């Protein structure tokens, strides 16, 4: 049986060597080999974030645990938090900060638009904010926000910046030490191409000091970065049983990132994204996101005549390529592609070919300027840079 090609924005396809380590016999969480592996994972986590100035964290749980731990640990009841709402995952910070007792100002940006640093600057100029939250790559649409400018503005105002980089770390340019952000969060099942079940964070010294010197205790056991810091310093202690197999698989996937090299990996993601965008444009497909702010890891596109369900099922049933539907109101209108992790030119050609055929099958009057093979033809010069 042919494996399905996952082109959803996570979880993504994992390499055989990553899958293989999960089938080894169970070991205990205090086994010296696991303790050593965990230390190695922390070193590799420093590498993928380029975090040699702050504290690295790896905690069992999904990306949302990383987001919630950041809020629960840094934000105290009544703190003012500005949340840039650029979509589904931007809103998650609004919910989390509200649940944890913050006074939340949700700054909404229209669908397709990026978080405008000028507007954030104006808001923060009003004063009194403790933190600003931003999504680097908004997975619900394929938006990449200008985090460098936003972090710079946050620093100017003395406000902590919390960045959800779940869909970018390892595939988009992000250098924690140069960026100057306070907390950056990612997780295992996206660009790192490990199975779901681990969240990874980079936390600045400044944010760590604030967390460790709060006026009030952190109202959580598991979502408590001050507690987890003790484990990062000494992984022999027990706080909660780690997801051992997932973490060993994460180690293998992180080693693969290092073997490829972060710069090469970012370059590969950009080239493949350029190829996909050029192919989609040839098919006269409209992107959800304005030009200049389309992510190199995720693409959201409108389906002609709202035929998202038909295209989705043809792609999946006939060609075993699994795309994601839109979220919320966008379901049925858009489809989303996750093009990250182990994505190759071969996957890209398969994707574009199957899409050409599926579009033709559902809409013979499509305005595509090219026929079958045309999108691939346009993508090839990009892909050749990787071959
Ligand atoms: C940008 C972004 N943030 C946060 C999350 C939440 O991660 P998880 O589902 O692993 O909790 C996701 C998941 O898709 C995401 O894409």
Short mmCIF file of N, CA, C and O and ligand atoms in Angstrom, two decimals, residues 9-11 61-67 88-90 92-93 135-140 164-168 185-190 196-199 298 327 336 340, ligand 1:
data_model
loop_
_atom_site.label_atom_id
_atom_site.label_comp_id
_atom_site.label_asym_id
_atom_site.label_seq_id
_atom_site.Cartn_x
_atom_site.Cartn_y
_atom_site.Cartn_z
N UNK A 9 -0.79 21.21 7.06
CA UNK A 9 0.22 21.97 7.84
C UNK A 9 0.45 21.36 9.23
O UNK A 9 0.28 22.03 10.24
N UNK A 10 0.81 20.13 9.27
CA UNK A 10 1.16 19.42 10.48
C UNK A 10 0.02 18.60 11.01
O UNK A 10 -1.13 19.06 10.96
N UNK A 11 0.31 17.36 11.49
CA UNK A 11 1.64 16.76 11.46
C UNK A 11 2.10 16.48 10.03
O UNK A 11 1.28 16.38 9.12
N UNK A 61 4.10 17.42 25.27
CA UNK A 61 2.80 18.06 25.08
C UNK A 61 2.79 18.74 23.73
O UNK A 61 3.82 18.84 23.07
N UNK A 62 1.64 19.22 23.29
CA UNK A 62 1.57 19.82 21.96
C UNK A 62 2.01 21.28 22.02
O UNK A 62 2.34 21.81 23.09
N UNK A 63 1.98 21.95 20.88
CA UNK A 63 2.40 23.35 20.80
C UNK A 63 1.60 24.25 21.73
O UNK A 63 2.13 25.23 22.26
N UNK A 64 0.34 23.91 21.92
CA UNK A 64 -0.52 24.74 22.77
C UNK A 64 0.00 24.76 24.21
O UNK A 64 -0.13 25.77 24.91
N UNK A 65 0.62 23.67 24.64
CA UNK A 65 1.22 23.64 25.99
C UNK A 65 2.31 24.71 26.08
O UNK A 65 2.42 25.42 27.08
N UNK A 66 3.11 24.82 25.02
CA UNK A 66 4.16 25.84 25.00
C UNK A 66 3.57 27.24 25.07
O UNK A 66 4.07 28.12 25.79
N UNK A 67 2.48 27.44 24.32
CA UNK A 67 1.83 28.76 24.33
C UNK A 67 1.26 29.05 25.71
O UNK A 67 1.45 30.13 26.27
N UNK A 88 -6.72 32.35 13.19
CA UNK A 88 -7.13 31.31 14.14
C UNK A 88 -6.14 31.16 15.30
O UNK A 88 -6.54 31.08 16.46
N UNK A 89 -4.85 31.11 15.00
CA UNK A 89 -3.87 30.88 16.07
C UNK A 89 -3.50 32.16 16.80
O UNK A 89 -3.09 32.11 17.96
N UNK A 90 -3.68 33.30 16.14
CA UNK A 90 -3.53 34.57 16.83
C UNK A 90 -4.58 34.67 17.93
O UNK A 90 -4.32 35.14 19.04
N UNK A 92 -5.86 32.24 19.52
CA UNK A 92 -5.61 31.31 20.63
C UNK A 92 -4.91 32.03 21.79
O UNK A 92 -5.18 31.77 22.95
N UNK A 93 -4.02 32.95 21.45
CA UNK A 93 -3.36 33.73 22.51
C UNK A 93 -4.37 34.60 23.26
O UNK A 93 -4.23 34.83 24.46
N UNK A 135 1.77 35.79 16.04
CA UNK A 135 1.99 34.50 15.38
C UNK A 135 2.99 34.74 14.25
O UNK A 135 2.75 35.64 13.43
N UNK A 136 4.06 33.98 14.20
CA UNK A 136 5.02 34.18 13.10
C UNK A 136 4.39 33.73 11.79
O UNK A 136 4.13 34.53 10.91
N UNK A 137 4.11 32.41 11.70
CA UNK A 137 3.39 31.92 10.51
C UNK A 137 2.00 31.46 10.96
O UNK A 137 1.87 30.57 11.79
N UNK A 138 0.99 32.14 10.44
CA UNK A 138 -0.40 31.83 10.78
C UNK A 138 -0.86 30.67 9.88
O UNK A 138 -1.10 30.84 8.68
N UNK A 139 -0.95 29.51 10.49
CA UNK A 139 -1.22 28.27 9.76
C UNK A 139 -2.60 28.22 9.14
O UNK A 139 -2.85 27.45 8.22
N UNK A 140 -3.52 29.03 9.64
CA UNK A 140 -4.88 28.97 9.11
C UNK A 140 -5.00 29.63 7.75
O UNK A 140 -5.99 29.44 7.06
N UNK A 164 4.58 32.99 18.60
CA UNK A 164 4.20 31.63 18.23
C UNK A 164 4.88 31.32 16.89
O UNK A 164 4.46 31.80 15.84
N UNK A 165 5.95 30.54 16.97
CA UNK A 165 6.69 30.18 15.76
C UNK A 165 6.53 28.68 15.47
O UNK A 165 7.43 28.04 14.94
N UNK A 166 5.35 28.18 15.83
CA UNK A 166 5.05 26.75 15.68
C UNK A 166 5.24 26.30 14.23
O UNK A 166 5.72 25.20 13.97
N UNK A 167 4.86 27.16 13.30
CA UNK A 167 4.93 26.75 11.89
C UNK A 167 6.09 27.38 11.15
O UNK A 167 6.05 27.48 9.92
N UNK A 168 7.12 27.81 11.86
CA UNK A 168 8.23 28.46 11.16
C UNK A 168 9.61 27.96 11.58
O UNK A 168 10.51 27.85 10.72
N UNK A 185 8.07 30.03 20.60
CA UNK A 185 7.52 28.68 20.84
C UNK A 185 7.43 27.92 19.52
O UNK A 185 6.99 28.47 18.51
N UNK A 186 7.80 26.64 19.56
CA UNK A 186 7.48 25.78 18.42
C UNK A 186 7.09 24.40 18.94
O UNK A 186 6.95 24.19 20.15
N UNK A 187 6.87 23.46 18.02
CA UNK A 187 6.56 22.09 18.46
C UNK A 187 7.07 21.09 17.44
O UNK A 187 7.52 21.45 16.36
N UNK A 188 6.99 19.81 17.85
CA UNK A 188 7.73 18.77 17.12
C UNK A 188 7.16 18.41 15.76
O UNK A 188 7.91 18.05 14.85
N UNK A 189 5.82 18.50 15.57
CA UNK A 189 5.21 17.86 14.40
C UNK A 189 5.14 18.73 13.16
O UNK A 189 4.50 18.38 12.19
N UNK A 190 5.79 19.90 13.21
CA UNK A 190 5.69 20.82 12.07
C UNK A 190 6.99 20.75 11.28
O UNK A 190 7.33 19.72 10.75
N UNK A 196 4.01 14.34 16.65
CA UNK A 196 3.47 15.29 17.63
C UNK A 196 3.78 14.83 19.05
O UNK A 196 3.92 13.63 19.31
N UNK A 197 3.85 15.80 19.98
CA UNK A 197 4.00 15.41 21.38
C UNK A 197 5.09 16.13 22.15
O UNK A 197 5.31 15.82 23.31
N UNK A 198 5.75 17.10 21.50
CA UNK A 198 6.75 17.88 22.26
C UNK A 198 6.66 19.34 21.84
O UNK A 198 6.48 19.64 20.66
N UNK A 199 6.77 20.22 22.82
CA UNK A 199 6.84 21.65 22.53
C UNK A 199 8.24 22.14 22.90
O UNK A 199 8.83 21.65 23.87
N UNK A 298 3.61 27.37 4.64
CA UNK A 298 2.17 27.07 4.50
C UNK A 298 1.58 28.00 3.44
O UNK A 298 1.93 29.19 3.40
N UNK A 327 -10.18 26.69 8.03
CA UNK A 327 -10.74 26.61 9.38
C UNK A 327 -11.89 27.62 9.51
O UNK A 327 -11.87 28.68 8.89
N UNK A 336 -5.53 24.41 2.31
CA UNK A 336 -4.22 24.80 2.86
C UNK A 336 -3.20 23.70 2.60
O UNK A 336 -3.50 22.51 2.71
N UNK A 340 6.49 21.69 4.26
CA UNK A 340 7.64 21.86 5.16
C UNK A 340 8.18 20.52 5.62
O UNK A 340 7.65 19.46 5.26
C1 LIG B 1 0.67 28.57 14.36
C2 LIG B 1 0.20 27.51 15.31
N1 LIG B 1 0.20 27.77 16.61
C3 LIG B 1 -0.19 26.87 17.50
C4 LIG B 1 -0.63 25.63 17.13
C5 LIG B 1 -1.06 24.65 18.16
O1 LIG B 1 -0.23 23.56 18.18
P1 LIG B 1 -0.76 22.14 18.72
O2 LIG B 1 -1.89 21.74 17.85
O3 LIG B 1 0.45 21.25 18.60
O4 LIG B 1 -1.20 22.34 20.11
C6 LIG B 1 -0.66 25.30 15.78
C7 LIG B 1 -1.15 23.98 15.33
O5 LIG B 1 -1.44 23.76 14.17
C8 LIG B 1 -0.22 26.26 14.85
O6 LIG B 1 -0.21 25.99 13.55
#
